[in-house]
Short mmCIF file of C-alpha atoms in Angstrom, two decimals:
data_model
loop_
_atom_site.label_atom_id
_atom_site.label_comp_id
_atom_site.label_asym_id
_atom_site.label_seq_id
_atom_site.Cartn_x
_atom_site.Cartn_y
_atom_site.Cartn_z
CA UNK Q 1 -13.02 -21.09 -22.05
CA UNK Q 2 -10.86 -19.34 -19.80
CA UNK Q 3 -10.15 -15.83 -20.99
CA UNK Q 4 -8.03 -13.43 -18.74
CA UNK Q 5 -7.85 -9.62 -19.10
CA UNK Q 6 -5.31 -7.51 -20.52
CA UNK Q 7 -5.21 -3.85 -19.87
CA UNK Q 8 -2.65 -0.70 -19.26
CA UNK Q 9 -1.44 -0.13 -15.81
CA UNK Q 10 0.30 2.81 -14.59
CA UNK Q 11 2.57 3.41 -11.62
CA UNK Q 12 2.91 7.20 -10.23
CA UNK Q 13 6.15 8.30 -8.59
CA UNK Q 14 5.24 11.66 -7.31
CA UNK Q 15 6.10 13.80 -3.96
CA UNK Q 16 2.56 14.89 -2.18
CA UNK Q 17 1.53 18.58 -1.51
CA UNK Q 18 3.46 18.02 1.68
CA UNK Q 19 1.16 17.81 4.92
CA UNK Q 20 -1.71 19.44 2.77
CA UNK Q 21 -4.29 16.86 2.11
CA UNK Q 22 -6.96 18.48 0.19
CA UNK Q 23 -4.33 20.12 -2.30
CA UNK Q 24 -2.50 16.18 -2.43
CA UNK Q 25 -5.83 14.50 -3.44
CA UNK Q 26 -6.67 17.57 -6.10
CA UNK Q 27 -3.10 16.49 -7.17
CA UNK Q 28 -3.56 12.73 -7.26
CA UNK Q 29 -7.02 13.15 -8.92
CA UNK Q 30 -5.32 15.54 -11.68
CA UNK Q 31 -2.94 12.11 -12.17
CA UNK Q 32 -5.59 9.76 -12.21
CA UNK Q 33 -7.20 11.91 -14.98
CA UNK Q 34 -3.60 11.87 -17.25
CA UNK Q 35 -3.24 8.61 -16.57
CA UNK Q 36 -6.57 7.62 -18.22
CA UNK Q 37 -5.95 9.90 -21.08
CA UNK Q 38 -2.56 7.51 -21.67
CA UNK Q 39 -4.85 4.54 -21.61
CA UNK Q 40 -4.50 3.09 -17.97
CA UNK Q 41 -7.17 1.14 -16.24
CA UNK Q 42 -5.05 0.94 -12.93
CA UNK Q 43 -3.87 3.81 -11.25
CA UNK Q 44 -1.16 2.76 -8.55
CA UNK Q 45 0.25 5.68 -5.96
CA UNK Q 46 2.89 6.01 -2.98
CA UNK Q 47 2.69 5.07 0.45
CA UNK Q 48 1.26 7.05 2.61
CA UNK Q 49 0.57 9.78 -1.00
CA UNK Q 50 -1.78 11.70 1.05
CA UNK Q 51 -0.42 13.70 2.65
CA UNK Q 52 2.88 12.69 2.84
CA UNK Q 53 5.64 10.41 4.64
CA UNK Q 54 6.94 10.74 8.69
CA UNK Q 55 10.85 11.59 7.68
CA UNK Q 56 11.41 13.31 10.96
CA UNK Q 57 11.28 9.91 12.66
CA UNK Q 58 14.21 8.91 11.20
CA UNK Q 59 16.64 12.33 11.60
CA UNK Q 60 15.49 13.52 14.58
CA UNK Q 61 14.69 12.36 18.46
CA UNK Q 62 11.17 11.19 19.35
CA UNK Q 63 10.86 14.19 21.67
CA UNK Q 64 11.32 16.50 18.56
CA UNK Q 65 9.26 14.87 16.36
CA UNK Q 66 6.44 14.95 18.16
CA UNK Q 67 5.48 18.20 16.94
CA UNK Q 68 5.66 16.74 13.77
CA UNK Q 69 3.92 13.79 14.63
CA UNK Q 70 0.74 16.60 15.94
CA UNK Q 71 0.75 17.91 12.35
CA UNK Q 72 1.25 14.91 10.66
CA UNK Q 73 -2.45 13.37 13.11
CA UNK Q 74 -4.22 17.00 12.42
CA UNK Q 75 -3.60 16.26 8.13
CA UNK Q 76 -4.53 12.68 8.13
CA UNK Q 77 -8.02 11.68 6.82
CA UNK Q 78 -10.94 9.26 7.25
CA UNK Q 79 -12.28 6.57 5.17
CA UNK Q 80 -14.85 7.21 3.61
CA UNK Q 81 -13.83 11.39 3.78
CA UNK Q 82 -14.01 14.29 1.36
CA UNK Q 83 -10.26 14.06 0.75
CA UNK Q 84 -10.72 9.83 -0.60
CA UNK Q 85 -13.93 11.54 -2.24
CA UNK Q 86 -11.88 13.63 -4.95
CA UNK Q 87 -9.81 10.60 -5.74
CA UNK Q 88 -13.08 8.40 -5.81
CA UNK Q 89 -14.76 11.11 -8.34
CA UNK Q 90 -11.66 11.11 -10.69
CA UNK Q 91 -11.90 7.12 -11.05
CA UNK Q 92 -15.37 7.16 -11.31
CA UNK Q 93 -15.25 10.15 -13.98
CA UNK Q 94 -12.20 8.11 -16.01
CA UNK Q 95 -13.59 4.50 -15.23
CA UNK Q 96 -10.23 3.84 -13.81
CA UNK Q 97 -9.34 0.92 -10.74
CA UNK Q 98 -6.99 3.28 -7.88
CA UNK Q 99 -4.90 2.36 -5.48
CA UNK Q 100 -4.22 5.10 -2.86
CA UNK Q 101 -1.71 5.40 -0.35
CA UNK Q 102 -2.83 7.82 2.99
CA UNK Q 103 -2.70 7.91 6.18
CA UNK Q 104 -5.53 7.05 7.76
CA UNK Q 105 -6.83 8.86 11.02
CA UNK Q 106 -8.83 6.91 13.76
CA UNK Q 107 -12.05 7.81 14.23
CA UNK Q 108 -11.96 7.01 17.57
CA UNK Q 109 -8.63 8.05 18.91
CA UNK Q 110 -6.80 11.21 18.02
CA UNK Q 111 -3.10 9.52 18.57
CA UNK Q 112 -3.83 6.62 16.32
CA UNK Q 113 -2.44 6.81 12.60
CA UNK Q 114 -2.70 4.05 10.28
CA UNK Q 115 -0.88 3.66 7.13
CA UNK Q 116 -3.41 2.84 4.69
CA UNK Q 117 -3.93 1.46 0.95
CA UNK Q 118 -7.41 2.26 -0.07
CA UNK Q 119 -8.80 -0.01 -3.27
CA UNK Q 120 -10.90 2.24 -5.17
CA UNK Q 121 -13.48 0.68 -8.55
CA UNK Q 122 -13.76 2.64 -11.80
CA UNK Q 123 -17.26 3.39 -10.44
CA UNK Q 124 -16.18 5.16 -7.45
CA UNK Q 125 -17.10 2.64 -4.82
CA UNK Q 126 -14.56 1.82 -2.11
CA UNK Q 127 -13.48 -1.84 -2.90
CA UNK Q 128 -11.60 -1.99 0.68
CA UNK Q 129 -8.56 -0.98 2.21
CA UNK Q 130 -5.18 -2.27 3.48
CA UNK Q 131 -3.85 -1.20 6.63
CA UNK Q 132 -0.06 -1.95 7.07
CA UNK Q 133 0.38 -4.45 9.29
CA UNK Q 134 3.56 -3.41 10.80
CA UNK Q 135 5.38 -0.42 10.64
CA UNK Q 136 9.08 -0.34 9.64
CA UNK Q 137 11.77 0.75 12.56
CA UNK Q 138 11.57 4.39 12.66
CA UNK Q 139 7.62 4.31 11.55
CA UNK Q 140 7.00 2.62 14.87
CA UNK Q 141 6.80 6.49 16.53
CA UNK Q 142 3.85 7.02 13.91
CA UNK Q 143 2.02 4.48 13.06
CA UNK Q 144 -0.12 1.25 14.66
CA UNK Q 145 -0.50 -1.64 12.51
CA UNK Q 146 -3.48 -3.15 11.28
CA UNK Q 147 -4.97 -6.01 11.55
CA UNK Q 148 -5.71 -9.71 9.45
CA UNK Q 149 -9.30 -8.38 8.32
CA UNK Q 150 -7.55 -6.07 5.15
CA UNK Q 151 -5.33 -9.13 3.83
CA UNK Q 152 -7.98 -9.80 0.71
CA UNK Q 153 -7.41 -9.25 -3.06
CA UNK Q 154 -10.66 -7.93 -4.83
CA UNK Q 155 -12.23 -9.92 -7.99
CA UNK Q 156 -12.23 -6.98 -10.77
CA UNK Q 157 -12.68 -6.96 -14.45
CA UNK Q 158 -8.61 -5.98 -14.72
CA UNK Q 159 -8.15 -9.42 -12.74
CA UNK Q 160 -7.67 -10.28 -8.97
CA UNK Q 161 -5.87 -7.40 -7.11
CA UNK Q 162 -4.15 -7.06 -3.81
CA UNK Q 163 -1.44 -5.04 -2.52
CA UNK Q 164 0.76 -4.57 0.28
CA UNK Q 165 2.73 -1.04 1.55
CA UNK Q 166 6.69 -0.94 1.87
CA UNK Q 167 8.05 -3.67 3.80
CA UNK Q 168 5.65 -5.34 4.16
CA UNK Q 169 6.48 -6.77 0.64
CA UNK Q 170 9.22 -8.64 2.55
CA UNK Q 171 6.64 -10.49 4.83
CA UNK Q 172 6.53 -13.67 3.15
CA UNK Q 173 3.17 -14.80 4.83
CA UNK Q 174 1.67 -11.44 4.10
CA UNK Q 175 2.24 -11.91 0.61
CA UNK Q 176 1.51 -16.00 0.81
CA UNK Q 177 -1.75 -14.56 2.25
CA UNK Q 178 -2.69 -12.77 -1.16
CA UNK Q 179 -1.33 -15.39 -3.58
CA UNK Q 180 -3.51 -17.93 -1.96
CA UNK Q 181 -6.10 -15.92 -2.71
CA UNK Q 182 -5.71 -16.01 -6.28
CA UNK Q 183 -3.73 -12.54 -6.89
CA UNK Q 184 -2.97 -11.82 -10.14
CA UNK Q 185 -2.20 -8.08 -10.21
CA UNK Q 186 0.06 -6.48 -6.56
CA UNK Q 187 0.17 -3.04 -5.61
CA UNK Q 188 3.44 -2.52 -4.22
CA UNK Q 189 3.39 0.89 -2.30
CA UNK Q 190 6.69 2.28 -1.00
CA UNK Q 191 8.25 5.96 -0.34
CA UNK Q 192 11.95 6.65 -1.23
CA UNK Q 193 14.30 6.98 1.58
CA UNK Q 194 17.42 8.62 1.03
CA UNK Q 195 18.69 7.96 4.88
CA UNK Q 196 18.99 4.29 4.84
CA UNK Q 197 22.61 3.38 5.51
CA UNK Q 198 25.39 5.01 2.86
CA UNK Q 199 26.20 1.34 1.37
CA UNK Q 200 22.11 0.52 1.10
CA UNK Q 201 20.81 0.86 -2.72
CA UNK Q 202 17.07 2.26 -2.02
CA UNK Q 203 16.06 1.52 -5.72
CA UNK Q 204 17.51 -1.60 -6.14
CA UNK Q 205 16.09 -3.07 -3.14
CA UNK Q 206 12.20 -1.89 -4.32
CA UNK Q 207 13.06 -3.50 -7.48
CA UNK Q 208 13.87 -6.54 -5.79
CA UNK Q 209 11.39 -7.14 -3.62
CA UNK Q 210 9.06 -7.00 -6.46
CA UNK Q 211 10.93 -9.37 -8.12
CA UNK Q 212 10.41 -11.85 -5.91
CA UNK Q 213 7.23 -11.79 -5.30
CA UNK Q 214 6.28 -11.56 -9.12
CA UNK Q 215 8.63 -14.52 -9.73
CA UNK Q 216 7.34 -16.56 -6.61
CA UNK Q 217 3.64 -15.78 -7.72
CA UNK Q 218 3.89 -15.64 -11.26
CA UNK Q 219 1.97 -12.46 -11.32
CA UNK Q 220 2.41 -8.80 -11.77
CA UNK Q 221 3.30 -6.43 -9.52
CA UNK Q 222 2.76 -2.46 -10.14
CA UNK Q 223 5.00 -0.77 -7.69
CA UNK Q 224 4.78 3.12 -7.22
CA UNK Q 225 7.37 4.89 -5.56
CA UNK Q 226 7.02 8.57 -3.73
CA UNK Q 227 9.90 11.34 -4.32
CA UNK Q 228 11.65 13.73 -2.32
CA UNK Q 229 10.31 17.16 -3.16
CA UNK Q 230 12.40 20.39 -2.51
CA UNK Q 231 8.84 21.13 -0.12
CA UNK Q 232 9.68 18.19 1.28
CA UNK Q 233 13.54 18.89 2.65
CA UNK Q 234 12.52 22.57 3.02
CA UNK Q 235 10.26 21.36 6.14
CA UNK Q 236 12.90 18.85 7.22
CA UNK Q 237 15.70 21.54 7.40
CA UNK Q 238 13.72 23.25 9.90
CA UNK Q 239 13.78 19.88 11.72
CA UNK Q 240 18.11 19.07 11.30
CA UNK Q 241 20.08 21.36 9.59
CA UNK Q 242 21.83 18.89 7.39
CA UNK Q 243 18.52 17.45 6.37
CA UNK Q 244 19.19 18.44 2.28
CA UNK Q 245 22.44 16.18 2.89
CA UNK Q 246 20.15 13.50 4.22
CA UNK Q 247 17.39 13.81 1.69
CA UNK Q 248 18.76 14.49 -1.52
CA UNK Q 249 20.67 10.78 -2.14
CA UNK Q 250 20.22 9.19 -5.50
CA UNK Q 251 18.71 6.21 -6.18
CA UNK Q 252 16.16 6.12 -3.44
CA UNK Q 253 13.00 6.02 -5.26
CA UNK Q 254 11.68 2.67 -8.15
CA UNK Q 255 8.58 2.68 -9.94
CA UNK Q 256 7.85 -0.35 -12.59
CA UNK Q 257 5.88 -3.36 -13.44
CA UNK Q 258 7.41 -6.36 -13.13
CA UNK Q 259 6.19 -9.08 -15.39
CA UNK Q 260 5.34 -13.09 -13.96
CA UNK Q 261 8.87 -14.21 -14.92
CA UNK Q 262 10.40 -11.53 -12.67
CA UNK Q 263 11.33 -9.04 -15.01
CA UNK Q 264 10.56 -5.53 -15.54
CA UNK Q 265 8.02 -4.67 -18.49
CA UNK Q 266 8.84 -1.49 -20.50
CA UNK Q 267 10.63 0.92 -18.44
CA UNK Q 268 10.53 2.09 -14.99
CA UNK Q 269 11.74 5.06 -13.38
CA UNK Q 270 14.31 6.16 -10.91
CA UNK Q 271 14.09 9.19 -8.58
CA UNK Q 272 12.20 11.36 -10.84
CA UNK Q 273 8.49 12.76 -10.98
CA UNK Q 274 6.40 11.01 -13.75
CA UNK Q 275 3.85 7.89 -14.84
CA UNK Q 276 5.46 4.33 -15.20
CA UNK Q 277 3.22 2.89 -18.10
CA UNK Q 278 2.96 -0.88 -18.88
CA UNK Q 279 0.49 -2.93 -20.88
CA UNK Q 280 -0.52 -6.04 -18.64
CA UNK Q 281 -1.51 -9.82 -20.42
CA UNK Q 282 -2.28 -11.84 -17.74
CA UNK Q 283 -2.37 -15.22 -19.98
CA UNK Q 284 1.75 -14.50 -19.13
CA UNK Q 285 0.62 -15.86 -15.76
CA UNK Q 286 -0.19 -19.07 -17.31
CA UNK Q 287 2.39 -20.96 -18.48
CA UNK Q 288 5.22 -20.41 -15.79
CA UNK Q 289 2.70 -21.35 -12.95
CA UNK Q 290 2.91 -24.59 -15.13
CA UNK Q 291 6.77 -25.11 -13.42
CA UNK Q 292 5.93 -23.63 -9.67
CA UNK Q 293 2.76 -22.65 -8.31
CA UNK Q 294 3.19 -22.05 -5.39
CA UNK Q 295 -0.78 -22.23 -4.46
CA UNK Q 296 -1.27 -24.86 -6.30
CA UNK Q 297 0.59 -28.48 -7.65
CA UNK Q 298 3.67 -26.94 -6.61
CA UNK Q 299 3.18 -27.06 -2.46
CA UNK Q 300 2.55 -29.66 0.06
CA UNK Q 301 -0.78 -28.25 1.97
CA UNK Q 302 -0.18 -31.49 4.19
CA UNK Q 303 3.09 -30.67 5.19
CA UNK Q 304 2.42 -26.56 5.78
CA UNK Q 305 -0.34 -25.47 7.25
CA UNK Q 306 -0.71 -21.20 6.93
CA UNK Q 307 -3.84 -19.48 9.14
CA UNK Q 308 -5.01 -16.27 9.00
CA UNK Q 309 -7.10 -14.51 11.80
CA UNK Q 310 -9.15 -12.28 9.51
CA UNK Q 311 -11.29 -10.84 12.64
CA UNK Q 312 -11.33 -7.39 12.74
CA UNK Q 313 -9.95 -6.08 16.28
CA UNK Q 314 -11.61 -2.41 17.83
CA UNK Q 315 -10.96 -1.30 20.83
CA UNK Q 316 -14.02 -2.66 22.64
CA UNK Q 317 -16.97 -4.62 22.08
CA UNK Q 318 -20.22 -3.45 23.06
CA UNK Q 319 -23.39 -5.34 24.54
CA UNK Q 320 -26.41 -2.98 24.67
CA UNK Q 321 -30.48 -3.98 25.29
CA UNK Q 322 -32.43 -6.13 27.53
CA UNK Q 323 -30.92 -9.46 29.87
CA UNK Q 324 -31.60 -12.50 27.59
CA UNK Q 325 -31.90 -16.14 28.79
CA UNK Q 326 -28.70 -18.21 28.97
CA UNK Q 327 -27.60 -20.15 25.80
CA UNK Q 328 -25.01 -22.48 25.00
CA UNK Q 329 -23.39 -21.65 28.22
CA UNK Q 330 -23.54 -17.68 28.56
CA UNK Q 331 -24.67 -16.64 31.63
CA UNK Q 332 -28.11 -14.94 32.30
CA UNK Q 333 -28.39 -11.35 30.82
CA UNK Q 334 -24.94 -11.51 28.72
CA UNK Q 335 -25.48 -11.16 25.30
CA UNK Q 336 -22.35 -11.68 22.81
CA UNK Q 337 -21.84 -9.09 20.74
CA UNK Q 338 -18.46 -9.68 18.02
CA UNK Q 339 -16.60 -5.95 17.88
CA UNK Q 340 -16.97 -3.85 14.95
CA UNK Q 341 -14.14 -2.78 12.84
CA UNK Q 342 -13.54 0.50 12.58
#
C-alpha cells in the first residue's frame, strides 16, 4: 500500500551577516534550531544565504565592482567546510532535512564562484548539492554555472526533493529534469531585488514561478526568499550613493509553500524577516496528477525526446602510472582516465 509522508516545512526569509560567513552559518544554524522547535522537518534558506548576494553587479560598473567581487571570493566557502559544518551539526542535532544557499568557492581556482544549493539529511550527511546552472544578467560578473551532474532530487523519508536557485525556476528543462525524476517536494531559492525595472513586481513574480511549476508538477514547492538588511544598503552606499533609493523598494522579497494545485498553503510572507510555516500531505499530489502528469500518462515520450548530460566537467583530466597495452583502439601507453568533479 502506497503511503506518502506528511510533515512541516518551513521557508526562511532572512538577510545574511553580510560578507561574514562564519557569523551567517551561526545565524542559519540558530534558525534551523527555531525552526525545529515549531515542528519543521525541512528547513529551506536564500540564495546564495551564506554569505550574502553580489548587488554591486547590478548598480555599479564591472571595474568598480571588482573590489567587491575580491571580498565577495575571499568570504565564500568549500563543500564540505567548517562554515556547511555548523549548519550540518544543527540538522543533525534537530533531525531536520536543510537546504542551504552559499556561494561556493573553487578549490582549484581563486576567481571561480559558484552559486550553490547544498542538500543537507537530518543526520548531518551531505545529500548533494546544486550548482546554478546559469547565472542571471548582472550575476554573469560573479558567478560560473554548473554543470548537468547536480540536476538529481534525493529519495528522503519527507519524500523526493530537488531544488533549483532563482531563475533558474524559469528553465523549463531544468525543472522537467527534476519532475522526471519523481520530485515531490522543490526548493525554490531566490534573493529579493529591489532594482529590477520600476514597473517589475519582485514578489509577485517569485510567487509565480512557483506556481507554475507546482501546478505543472503537481507537487510542492518551498520557496525562501533573502531580505535587504540595513547592513546590507549600508555597504552598498559606499558603492552608489543613491543605493538606499535602489535597495529599499517594496515588494521585492516572497517566501511560501505552494500546494500541487498551484496555490499557496497557509500564509507566506512579503519583505519581512521571519519563518514561512506549512504542513505538507503529499497524498495532495495524487489525485490532480490523475488529470496531467506531465511524467507520466499525460506526455508523448515518442514525440519528445529530453537528454541530460549528467557528466561532471573539471578543468582537466588526468592520466598518471605506467604505458598500458592498446585496447579497443587507444593507442599504446594512453590510459583513459574520466575527470573528476570537483
Amino acid at each position: 500500500m502506497l503511503k506518502l509522508p506528511r510533515f512541516r516545512a518551513a521557508a526562511v526569509q532572512a538577510s545574511p551577516v553580510y560578507l561574514n560567513p562564519s557569523a551567517t552559518a551561526d545565524k542559519a544554524a540558530s534558525l534551523v534550531r527555531e525552526a525545529a522547535a515549531n515542528g519543521a522537518r525541512l528547513v529551506a534558506f536564500p540564495e546564495v544565504f551564506v554569505p550574502g548576494y553580489p548587488y554591486w553587479n547590478w548598480i555599479t560598473d564591472p571595474v568598480t565592482g571588482s573590489a567587491w567581487f575580491e571580498k565577495l571570493a575571499r568570504a565564500s566557502v568549500l563543500v564540505p567546510g567548517p562554515e556547511v559544518e555548523i549548519v550540518r551539526k544543527a540538522a543533525r542535532d534537530t533531525g531536520c532535512y536543510v537546504v542551504l544557499g552559499i556561494n561556493e568557492r573553487s578549490p582549484v581556482s581563486l576567481g571561480t564562484i559558484y552559486n550553490t544549493m547544498v542538500f543537507i539529511g537530518p543526520d548531518g550527511a551531505l545529500l548533494g548539492k546544486h550548482r546554478k546552472l546559469v547565472p542571471t544578467w548582472a550575476e554573469k560578473l560573479t558567478w560560473t554555472g554548473g554543470d548537468g551532474s547536480s540536476l538529481r532530487v534525493y529519495d528522503t523519508e519527507i519524500g523526493r526533493l530537488g531544488g533549483l536557485a532563482c531563475g533558474e525556476n524559469t528553465n523549463t528543462l531544468a525543472r522537467f529534469a527534476l519532475l522526471g525524476q519523481g520530485e515531490l517536494v522543490h526548493v525554490a531559492s531566490y534573493i529579493s531585488l529591489p532594482v529590477a525595472p520600476p514597473d517589475y513586481d519582485m514578489a509577485e513574480a517569485i510567487k509565480l514561478r512557483a506556481i507554475a511549476h507546482s501546478f505543472e508538477g503537481k507537487i510542492f514547492t518551498v520557496v525562501a526568499c533573502s531580505t535587504v538588511s540595513e547592513e546590507i544598503i549600508t555597504a552598498m552606499e559606499t558603492v552608489v550613493p543613491d543605493a538606499r533609493a535602489r535597495l529599499q523598494r517594496k515588494s521585492s522579497a516572497f517566501s511560501g509553500i505552494i500546494g500541487p494545485d498551484g496555490r499557496v498553503v497557509g500564509d507566506p510572507l512579503i519583505d519581512d524577516e521571519g519563518i514561512v510555516y506549512a504542513d505538507i500531505d503529499l497524498e495532495r499530489c495524487i489525485q490532480p496528477k490523475q488529470m496531467h502528469d506531465i511524467v507520466g500518462h499525460y506526455n508523448r515520450f515518442d514525440i519528445f525526446d529530453l537528454r541530460v548530460n549528467r557528466r561532471p566537467l573539471a578543468p582537466l583530466g588526468l592520466m598518471e602510472g605506467e604505458p598500458v597495452a592498446a585496447d579497443a583502439g587507444e593507442p599504446a601507453g594512453f590510459s583513459s582516465i574520466p575527470a573528476k568533479s570537483e
